[in-house]
Amino acid sequence: MPLEDGDPVRPRGRQLNGEVSGIPRLRGMGDPSLRSTTAPGGSRTDVMAEGWEPGPALGDGDVTPGGALQRAWQPEEALMTELSELVQKVVKSSSWWERHGVDISILACSFLLLPAGFLCLRSAQAIPFLVGVLTLGVVHHTLTVKGSHLASHNALTESKSWGKVWAIFFIELCSAFTVEQATYNHVKIHHGYTNIIGLGDSSTWKLPFLNRYVYMFIAPLAVPILTPLVALDLLRNVEWKAALRTLCCMFLGFYCHYWLLLHISGFQSPWSALLCMLVTRSLLAHPYIHVNIFQHIGLPMFAADRKPKRIHLMSLGVLNLPRNPLLDWSFGHSLISCHVEHHLFPSLSDNMCLKIKPIVSQYLKQKKLPYNEDTYSSRLWLFLQRYEELMVHAPPITELVGIQ
C-alpha cells in the first residue's frame, strides 16, 4: 500500500484484501508511563490533548538519528497541515446550523419521541407495542451513542462549560458511565494512539474466551448489563466527588426509565419492566459492537516506538462503512461513514464530518494515502472467517519502510 512517492507499507505478516495478518505478539501493557496514568476527577486526563500527536517520548526519535528526525518527518507534517487548512476553510464558511444545529436537532427529535414510545407500550396489541419497543430502542441508542460520543469530544457546543454539562447528561445520566474515564479512554487514548499496540489498539473490545458466534451474535445482548458494571469498577480511578456524581446520575437514569415503564407504559410487575429495559437498551447492541471492531481491528497495528505520523496513522488504521439511515441517525456519521474524517478531526460534529468527507477522501487519494472503506456485510464475513486471528490472537505489528 503506497504512502507517498511509492513508499510502501510492509506488514510483518501477510496481507489479504488490505487486512494485515500473520505473526502473533505477546500482549503487552503499552507505555509504562501511561500504565499508571488514571483519570481521577479529571486530574490527569490532560496527559494528551484531543488530536495531540504523541511526541518523541513514544519513539518517534527512534526512526532516524539526531537532527535528521525533524527533517525526515517534515513532508508528513506538511500533509496534515495542508489538509487541516482545507478543512478549516470549510468549517469557517459553515453556519452554526451546519456545525452544531443539525446534530442537536436529531438529539432533540429523539427526546420528543420518548412520550410516544412509552405510550405505545401501553397497547395490548402487538404492532403498537413493537413500535414502542423500536422507538425507545432507537432513541436510547441515539442518546447514549451519538449524544455521548459528540459530548465526549465537546462537538455539541463551542462552550466548554456547556460541553461539560452535556457530557455529564449524555455519558453519565443516559449511558451510565463516568465522564472522566470515558473521556480518558476514548479521547485521550483511543484517539491519541489509534492502533498503537498496548494503547489505542481496541483490545478492550476483545473477549478471547468467547467463540466467534457467541461474541458476534449473543454477547452484545449483555451490553446494557456490562456497561454499568464496568463503569462501577472504573470509579476506583476517579476522585470521590466525581464517583458520587456518577453514581447519582446512573441511579437517576435507570430509575427514571424504570418509573416511566411502570407508571406511563403500565407494566404490572417490576420484572416485566426490567425485561423491557433490557430489550430496548440492547436493540442496536449488535451493530454497536460490530462497528467498534470493524473499523480498527484487522487494519495495520503499530508499536509505540515505530508509529507513523498522525495523517498516516489515521489513514492506515481507520475504516469507513457505507451510509445507513438507521445507524447514521442512532450512531452518527462520525462512527459510520465518516470515521476516517472523525479520527483526523475529532472535534467536528457528525454533520461537519459528512461535509468534509469529499475533501478528505479526495486529498488522501491524491496524495496516494490509504482511504479505507468496506461494507458492513463484508466486514462481518471477514470477522467470522478470521475471528481467531483478529479477535483471539494478538495482532501483528506493521512496519513502515522508507517513509522517512
Short mmCIF file of C-alpha atoms in Angstrom, two decimals:
data_model
loop_
_atom_site.label_atom_id
_atom_site.label_comp_id
_atom_site.label_asym_id
_atom_site.label_seq_id
_atom_site.Cartn_x
_atom_site.Cartn_y
_atom_site.Cartn_z
CA MET A 1 0.00 0.00 0.00
CA PRO A 2 1.75 3.16 -1.12
CA LEU A 3 2.05 6.17 1.11
CA GLU A 4 3.89 8.86 -0.76
CA ASP A 5 6.17 8.74 -3.76
CA GLY A 6 5.85 4.98 -3.88
CA ASP A 7 6.85 4.37 -0.25
CA PRO A 8 5.27 1.03 0.69
CA VAL A 9 3.87 -0.33 3.91
CA ARG A 10 5.37 -3.73 4.66
CA PRO A 11 3.48 -5.79 7.25
CA ARG A 12 5.29 -8.30 9.37
CA GLY A 13 2.94 -10.96 8.10
CA ARG A 14 0.84 -11.49 5.02
CA GLN A 15 -1.79 -9.08 3.85
CA LEU A 16 -5.16 -10.15 2.45
CA ASN A 17 -7.62 -7.65 0.97
CA GLY A 18 -5.97 -4.85 2.82
CA GLU A 19 -6.09 -6.71 6.13
CA VAL A 20 -2.89 -7.46 7.95
CA SER A 21 -2.39 -10.93 9.34
CA GLY A 22 0.48 -13.06 10.42
CA ILE A 23 2.77 -13.28 13.42
CA PRO A 24 1.11 -13.07 16.85
CA ARG A 25 2.70 -10.95 19.51
CA LEU A 26 2.75 -11.12 23.28
CA ARG A 27 0.04 -8.85 24.65
CA GLY A 28 1.86 -6.03 26.40
CA MET A 29 0.66 -3.27 28.61
CA GLY A 30 1.88 -0.38 26.47
CA ASP A 31 3.94 2.56 27.57
CA PRO A 32 4.86 2.22 31.25
CA SER A 33 4.37 5.92 31.74
CA LEU A 34 0.71 5.50 30.77
CA ARG A 35 0.04 2.34 32.76
CA SER A 36 -0.11 4.31 35.96
CA THR A 37 -2.00 7.19 34.43
CA THR A 38 -5.61 7.38 35.52
CA ALA A 39 -8.28 10.00 35.38
CA PRO A 40 -9.23 10.74 38.99
CA GLY A 41 -11.70 13.54 38.72
CA GLY A 42 -10.05 14.67 35.56
CA SER A 43 -6.85 15.50 37.40
CA ARG A 44 -4.65 13.59 34.97
CA THR A 45 -6.71 13.39 31.82
CA ASP A 46 -4.60 16.15 30.36
CA VAL A 47 -1.84 13.68 29.51
CA MET A 48 -2.80 14.20 25.87
CA ALA A 49 -4.95 16.90 24.39
CA GLU A 50 -7.53 15.81 21.85
CA GLY A 51 -5.90 15.44 18.48
CA TRP A 52 -2.46 15.86 20.05
CA GLU A 53 0.22 13.94 18.25
CA PRO A 54 2.39 11.96 20.70
CA GLY A 55 5.94 13.18 20.59
CA PRO A 56 9.38 11.58 20.61
CA ALA A 57 8.79 10.12 24.07
CA LEU A 58 6.84 7.35 22.38
CA GLY A 59 9.52 6.54 19.90
CA ASP A 60 9.42 8.99 17.00
CA GLY A 61 13.05 9.67 17.77
CA ASP A 62 13.94 6.08 17.01
CA VAL A 63 13.41 6.38 13.30
CA THR A 64 16.40 8.45 12.35
CA PRO A 65 19.29 9.69 14.47
CA GLY A 66 19.77 13.24 15.69
CA GLY A 67 18.57 16.24 13.74
CA ALA A 68 17.67 14.12 10.73
CA LEU A 69 14.47 13.14 12.53
CA GLN A 70 12.84 16.54 12.20
CA ARG A 71 13.80 16.82 8.53
CA ALA A 72 12.55 13.29 7.92
CA TRP A 73 9.03 13.96 9.15
CA GLN A 74 8.57 17.40 7.62
CA PRO A 75 6.72 16.09 4.50
CA GLU A 76 4.23 14.19 6.66
CA GLU A 77 3.65 17.17 8.94
CA ALA A 78 3.15 19.36 5.87
CA LEU A 79 0.49 16.97 4.59
CA MET A 80 -1.52 17.21 7.80
CA THR A 81 -1.11 20.98 7.89
CA GLU A 82 -2.29 21.32 4.31
CA LEU A 83 -5.31 19.11 4.88
CA SER A 84 -6.16 20.96 8.10
CA GLU A 85 -6.14 24.27 6.23
CA LEU A 86 -8.52 22.90 3.62
CA VAL A 87 -10.88 21.61 6.30
CA GLN A 88 -10.63 24.80 8.33
CA LYS A 89 -11.82 26.82 5.35
CA VAL A 90 -14.93 24.67 5.12
CA VAL A 91 -15.58 24.95 8.87
CA LYS A 92 -15.22 28.73 8.86
CA SER A 93 -17.59 29.08 5.92
CA SER A 94 -20.21 26.85 7.58
CA SER A 95 -23.13 28.19 9.59
CA TRP A 96 -23.90 27.31 13.21
CA TRP A 97 -26.69 25.11 11.90
CA GLU A 98 -24.20 23.05 9.90
CA ARG A 99 -21.60 22.95 12.69
CA HIS A 100 -23.94 22.05 15.56
CA GLY A 101 -27.60 22.65 14.75
CA VAL A 102 -28.23 19.54 12.65
CA ASP A 103 -26.95 17.13 15.28
CA ILE A 104 -28.63 18.98 18.14
CA SER A 105 -31.91 18.76 16.21
CA ILE A 106 -31.52 14.99 15.84
CA LEU A 107 -30.98 14.63 19.58
CA ALA A 108 -33.93 16.96 20.29
CA CYS A 109 -36.20 14.95 17.98
CA SER A 110 -35.18 11.82 19.85
CA PHE A 111 -36.29 13.38 23.13
CA LEU A 112 -39.62 14.36 21.58
CA LEU A 113 -40.19 10.74 20.51
CA LEU A 114 -39.89 9.44 24.08
CA PRO A 115 -43.53 10.11 25.12
CA ALA A 116 -44.83 8.36 22.01
CA GLY A 117 -42.61 5.35 22.70
CA PHE A 118 -43.73 4.97 26.31
CA LEU A 119 -47.41 5.43 25.38
CA CYS A 120 -47.19 2.82 22.60
CA LEU A 121 -46.09 0.28 25.20
CA ARG A 122 -49.49 0.67 26.91
CA SER A 123 -51.17 -1.05 23.98
CA ALA A 124 -52.25 -4.68 24.28
CA GLN A 125 -51.89 -5.09 20.51
CA ALA A 126 -48.65 -6.43 19.08
CA ILE A 127 -47.94 -3.83 16.39
CA PRO A 128 -48.24 -0.67 18.57
CA PHE A 129 -46.29 -2.41 21.33
CA LEU A 130 -43.47 -3.32 18.93
CA VAL A 131 -43.48 0.25 17.60
CA GLY A 132 -42.96 1.41 21.18
CA VAL A 133 -40.06 -1.00 21.70
CA LEU A 134 -38.41 0.04 18.43
CA THR A 135 -38.92 3.73 19.18
CA LEU A 136 -37.44 3.54 22.67
CA GLY A 137 -34.58 1.36 21.42
CA VAL A 138 -33.60 3.78 18.67
CA VAL A 139 -33.98 6.79 20.99
CA HIS A 140 -31.86 5.11 23.67
CA HIS A 141 -29.00 4.45 21.26
CA THR A 142 -29.23 7.91 19.73
CA LEU A 143 -28.82 9.50 23.15
CA THR A 144 -26.25 7.07 24.53
CA VAL A 145 -24.10 6.52 21.43
CA LYS A 146 -24.45 9.61 19.26
CA GLY A 147 -25.06 12.02 22.15
CA SER A 148 -22.31 10.60 24.36
CA HIS A 149 -19.81 10.44 21.52
CA LEU A 150 -20.37 14.05 20.46
CA ALA A 151 -20.34 15.21 24.08
CA SER A 152 -17.07 13.40 24.83
CA HIS A 153 -15.43 15.40 22.02
CA ASN A 154 -17.20 18.64 23.01
CA ALA A 155 -18.69 18.70 19.50
CA LEU A 156 -22.19 19.74 20.58
CA THR A 157 -21.25 23.25 21.54
CA GLU A 158 -18.34 25.66 21.35
CA SER A 159 -18.69 26.44 25.06
CA LYS A 160 -16.52 24.32 27.35
CA SER A 161 -18.88 24.91 30.29
CA TRP A 162 -21.93 23.71 28.41
CA GLY A 163 -19.83 20.93 26.93
CA LYS A 164 -19.19 19.63 30.46
CA VAL A 165 -22.91 19.79 31.26
CA TRP A 166 -23.84 17.86 28.11
CA ALA A 167 -21.10 15.32 28.78
CA ILE A 168 -22.48 14.59 32.25
CA PHE A 169 -26.02 14.37 30.90
CA PHE A 170 -25.35 12.08 27.93
CA ILE A 171 -22.48 9.98 29.31
CA GLU A 172 -23.48 9.58 32.95
CA LEU A 173 -27.26 10.06 33.07
CA CYS A 174 -28.12 8.40 29.74
CA SER A 175 -25.24 5.96 29.29
CA ALA A 176 -24.39 5.07 32.92
CA PHE A 177 -20.67 5.72 32.52
CA THR A 178 -18.30 8.16 34.17
CA VAL A 179 -17.27 11.23 32.16
CA GLU A 180 -13.66 11.24 33.30
CA GLN A 181 -12.94 7.63 32.36
CA ALA A 182 -14.97 7.78 29.14
CA THR A 183 -13.09 10.88 28.01
CA TYR A 184 -9.72 9.50 29.02
CA ASN A 185 -10.14 6.08 27.43
CA HIS A 186 -11.79 7.25 24.23
CA VAL A 187 -10.48 10.74 23.51
CA LYS A 188 -7.04 10.63 25.10
CA ILE A 189 -6.01 7.02 24.50
CA HIS A 190 -8.03 5.68 21.57
CA HIS A 191 -7.78 8.86 19.52
CA GLY A 192 -4.30 9.81 20.67
CA TYR A 193 -2.87 6.36 19.96
CA THR A 194 -5.14 4.79 17.36
CA ASN A 195 -3.99 1.24 16.55
CA ILE A 196 -0.89 1.57 18.72
CA ILE A 197 -0.24 -1.80 20.35
CA GLY A 198 -0.96 -1.75 24.09
CA LEU A 199 -2.58 1.69 23.97
CA GLY A 200 -5.28 2.51 21.43
CA ASP A 201 -5.44 -0.88 19.72
CA SER A 202 -9.13 -1.57 20.55
CA SER A 203 -8.11 -4.56 22.67
CA THR A 204 -10.77 -3.64 25.24
CA TRP A 205 -13.35 -4.96 22.77
CA LYS A 206 -11.76 -8.41 22.65
CA LEU A 207 -13.11 -11.34 24.68
CA PRO A 208 -10.88 -14.20 23.52
CA PHE A 209 -12.59 -16.77 25.78
CA LEU A 210 -15.77 -16.49 23.65
CA ASN A 211 -16.14 -18.24 20.32
CA ARG A 212 -16.97 -16.26 17.20
CA TYR A 213 -20.71 -16.87 17.15
CA VAL A 214 -21.24 -16.14 20.83
CA TYR A 215 -19.20 -12.93 20.59
CA MET A 216 -20.75 -11.68 17.35
CA PHE A 217 -24.40 -12.59 17.96
CA ILE A 218 -25.13 -13.38 21.62
CA ALA A 219 -22.70 -11.38 23.80
CA PRO A 220 -23.95 -7.97 22.53
CA LEU A 221 -27.23 -8.61 24.36
CA ALA A 222 -25.31 -8.23 27.63
CA VAL A 223 -24.03 -4.72 26.81
CA PRO A 224 -26.73 -2.94 28.90
CA ILE A 225 -25.70 -5.03 31.92
CA LEU A 226 -21.94 -4.96 31.41
CA THR A 227 -21.70 -1.21 30.78
CA PRO A 228 -22.70 -0.05 34.30
CA LEU A 229 -20.67 -2.86 35.87
CA VAL A 230 -17.54 -1.74 34.02
CA ALA A 231 -18.32 1.85 34.93
CA LEU A 232 -18.61 0.96 38.62
CA ASP A 233 -15.24 -0.78 38.50
CA LEU A 234 -13.63 2.28 36.88
CA LEU A 235 -14.95 4.56 39.63
CA ARG A 236 -11.97 3.45 41.71
CA ASN A 237 -9.78 5.58 39.44
CA VAL A 238 -11.64 8.87 39.87
CA GLU A 239 -11.99 11.35 42.72
CA TRP A 240 -14.73 10.66 45.26
CA LYS A 241 -16.75 13.70 44.16
CA ALA A 242 -16.78 12.53 40.55
CA ALA A 243 -17.63 8.99 41.70
CA LEU A 244 -20.54 10.23 43.82
CA ARG A 245 -21.83 12.37 40.94
CA THR A 246 -21.62 9.42 38.58
CA LEU A 247 -23.45 7.12 40.98
CA CYS A 248 -26.26 9.65 41.41
CA CYS A 249 -26.58 10.17 37.65
CA MET A 250 -26.53 6.42 36.95
CA PHE A 251 -29.21 5.76 39.55
CA LEU A 252 -31.36 8.64 38.31
CA GLY A 253 -31.12 7.47 34.70
CA PHE A 254 -32.07 3.87 35.50
CA TYR A 255 -34.82 4.83 37.93
CA CYS A 256 -36.44 7.32 35.54
CA HIS A 257 -36.58 4.67 32.82
CA TYR A 258 -37.98 2.11 35.25
CA TRP A 259 -40.56 4.54 36.72
CA LEU A 260 -41.83 5.60 33.30
CA LEU A 261 -42.35 1.98 32.26
CA LEU A 262 -44.39 1.31 35.41
CA HIS A 263 -46.45 4.50 35.55
CA ILE A 264 -46.71 5.62 31.92
CA SER A 265 -46.41 2.38 29.96
CA GLY A 266 -48.48 0.47 32.53
CA PHE A 267 -46.24 -2.52 33.21
CA GLN A 268 -47.72 -4.56 36.06
CA SER A 269 -44.60 -6.12 37.52
CA PRO A 270 -41.04 -4.93 38.16
CA TRP A 271 -39.61 -7.91 36.25
CA SER A 272 -41.56 -7.14 33.09
CA ALA A 273 -40.39 -3.52 33.25
CA LEU A 274 -36.77 -4.60 33.73
CA LEU A 275 -37.07 -7.03 30.83
CA CYS A 276 -38.40 -4.25 28.61
CA MET A 277 -35.48 -2.05 29.69
CA LEU A 278 -33.05 -4.80 28.68
CA VAL A 279 -34.72 -5.31 25.30
CA THR A 280 -34.83 -1.62 24.36
CA ARG A 281 -31.29 -0.95 25.59
CA SER A 282 -29.89 -3.89 23.61
CA LEU A 283 -31.89 -3.28 20.43
CA LEU A 284 -28.89 -1.94 18.48
CA ALA A 285 -26.19 -3.53 20.62
CA HIS A 286 -25.12 -5.85 17.80
CA PRO A 287 -24.21 -3.11 15.32
CA TYR A 288 -22.72 -1.12 18.21
CA ILE A 289 -20.23 -3.90 18.97
CA HIS A 290 -19.67 -4.68 15.29
CA VAL A 291 -18.95 -1.08 14.31
CA ASN A 292 -16.43 -0.69 17.10
CA ILE A 293 -14.38 -3.69 15.94
CA PHE A 294 -14.92 -3.44 12.17
CA GLN A 295 -13.34 -0.01 11.84
CA HIS A 296 -9.98 -0.67 13.52
CA ILE A 297 -9.26 -4.32 14.26
CA GLY A 298 -7.75 -6.10 11.26
CA LEU A 299 -6.13 -2.91 9.98
CA PRO A 300 -2.40 -2.19 10.41
CA MET A 301 -1.17 -2.02 14.02
CA PHE A 302 1.97 -0.24 15.17
CA ALA A 303 4.43 -0.37 18.04
CA ALA A 304 4.67 2.76 20.17
CA ASP A 305 8.33 3.22 19.21
CA ARG A 306 7.66 2.80 15.48
CA LYS A 307 4.43 4.63 14.88
CA PRO A 308 3.82 6.82 11.84
CA LYS A 309 2.78 10.45 11.98
CA ARG A 310 -0.86 11.38 12.52
CA ILE A 311 -2.08 11.54 8.93
CA HIS A 312 -0.55 8.14 8.11
CA LEU A 313 -1.70 6.64 11.40
CA MET A 314 -5.32 7.60 10.79
CA SER A 315 -5.41 6.80 7.10
CA LEU A 316 -3.89 3.37 7.70
CA GLY A 317 -5.70 2.37 10.88
CA VAL A 318 -9.26 3.65 10.39
CA LEU A 319 -12.03 2.43 8.10
CA ASN A 320 -15.34 3.88 6.88
CA LEU A 321 -18.54 1.89 6.49
CA PRO A 322 -21.26 2.81 3.97
CA ARG A 323 -24.06 5.17 4.93
CA ASN A 324 -27.03 3.57 6.64
CA PRO A 325 -30.14 5.60 7.58
CA LEU A 326 -30.74 3.84 10.90
CA LEU A 327 -27.12 3.79 12.04
CA ASP A 328 -26.46 7.32 10.74
CA TRP A 329 -29.31 8.56 12.93
CA SER A 330 -28.55 6.46 16.01
CA PHE A 331 -24.74 6.40 15.98
CA GLY A 332 -23.84 9.42 13.85
CA HIS A 333 -21.84 9.86 10.67
CA SER A 334 -18.55 10.08 12.55
CA LEU A 335 -18.97 6.49 13.74
CA ILE A 336 -20.21 5.05 10.45
CA SER A 337 -19.38 6.56 7.06
CA CYS A 338 -17.02 9.33 8.23
CA HIS A 339 -14.86 7.55 10.77
CA VAL A 340 -11.62 8.42 8.95
CA GLU A 341 -12.63 12.09 8.91
CA HIS A 342 -13.58 11.89 12.58
CA HIS A 343 -10.20 10.48 13.61
CA LEU A 344 -8.38 13.17 11.65
CA PHE A 345 -10.59 15.97 13.02
CA PRO A 346 -12.25 14.60 16.18
CA SER A 347 -13.73 17.87 17.44
CA LEU A 348 -16.05 18.23 14.43
CA SER A 349 -19.71 17.26 14.69
CA ASP A 350 -21.24 14.40 12.73
CA ASN A 351 -22.72 16.74 10.13
CA MET A 352 -19.42 18.55 9.63
CA CYS A 353 -17.59 15.22 9.22
CA LEU A 354 -20.06 14.40 6.46
CA LYS A 355 -19.48 17.80 4.87
CA ILE A 356 -15.68 17.50 4.78
CA LYS A 357 -15.74 13.85 3.66
CA PRO A 358 -15.29 14.66 -0.10
CA ILE A 359 -12.34 16.94 0.70
CA VAL A 360 -10.60 14.42 2.95
CA SER A 361 -11.14 11.43 0.67
CA GLN A 362 -10.01 13.32 -2.42
CA TYR A 363 -6.94 14.68 -0.63
CA LEU A 364 -5.80 11.30 0.73
CA LYS A 365 -6.28 9.60 -2.61
CA GLN A 366 -4.49 12.44 -4.39
CA LYS A 367 -1.52 12.05 -2.06
CA LYS A 368 -1.60 8.26 -2.55
CA LEU A 369 -2.54 7.66 1.07
CA PRO A 370 -4.93 4.86 2.08
CA TYR A 371 -8.62 5.68 2.40
CA ASN A 372 -10.14 2.51 3.82
CA GLU A 373 -13.76 1.71 3.01
CA ASP A 374 -15.69 -1.54 3.21
CA THR A 375 -19.26 -2.78 3.54
CA TYR A 376 -20.86 -3.98 6.78
CA SER A 377 -21.58 -7.43 5.34
CA SER A 378 -18.02 -7.77 4.04
CA ARG A 379 -16.50 -6.94 7.42
CA LEU A 380 -18.93 -9.27 9.20
CA TRP A 381 -17.94 -12.15 6.92
CA LEU A 382 -14.25 -11.29 7.37
CA PHE A 383 -14.51 -11.43 11.16
CA LEU A 384 -16.45 -14.68 11.09
CA GLN A 385 -13.80 -16.21 8.86
CA ARG A 386 -10.76 -14.86 10.69
CA TYR A 387 -12.10 -14.48 14.23
CA GLU A 388 -9.29 -16.46 15.85
CA GLU A 389 -6.65 -14.39 14.09
CA LEU A 390 -8.23 -10.98 14.65
CA MET A 391 -10.01 -11.32 18.00
CA VAL A 392 -8.20 -14.08 19.90
CA HIS A 393 -4.54 -13.89 18.94
CA ALA A 394 -2.55 -10.71 19.35
CA PRO A 395 -2.32 -8.62 16.17
CA PRO A 396 0.95 -8.35 14.26
CA ILE A 397 2.94 -5.14 14.14
CA THR A 398 3.07 -3.30 10.83
CA GLU A 399 6.46 -1.89 9.87
CA LEU A 400 6.74 1.23 7.74
CA VAL A 401 9.62 1.09 5.33
CA GLY A 402 11.11 4.09 3.56
CA ILE A 403 8.54 6.54 4.90
CA GLN A 404 11.26 8.93 6.07
#
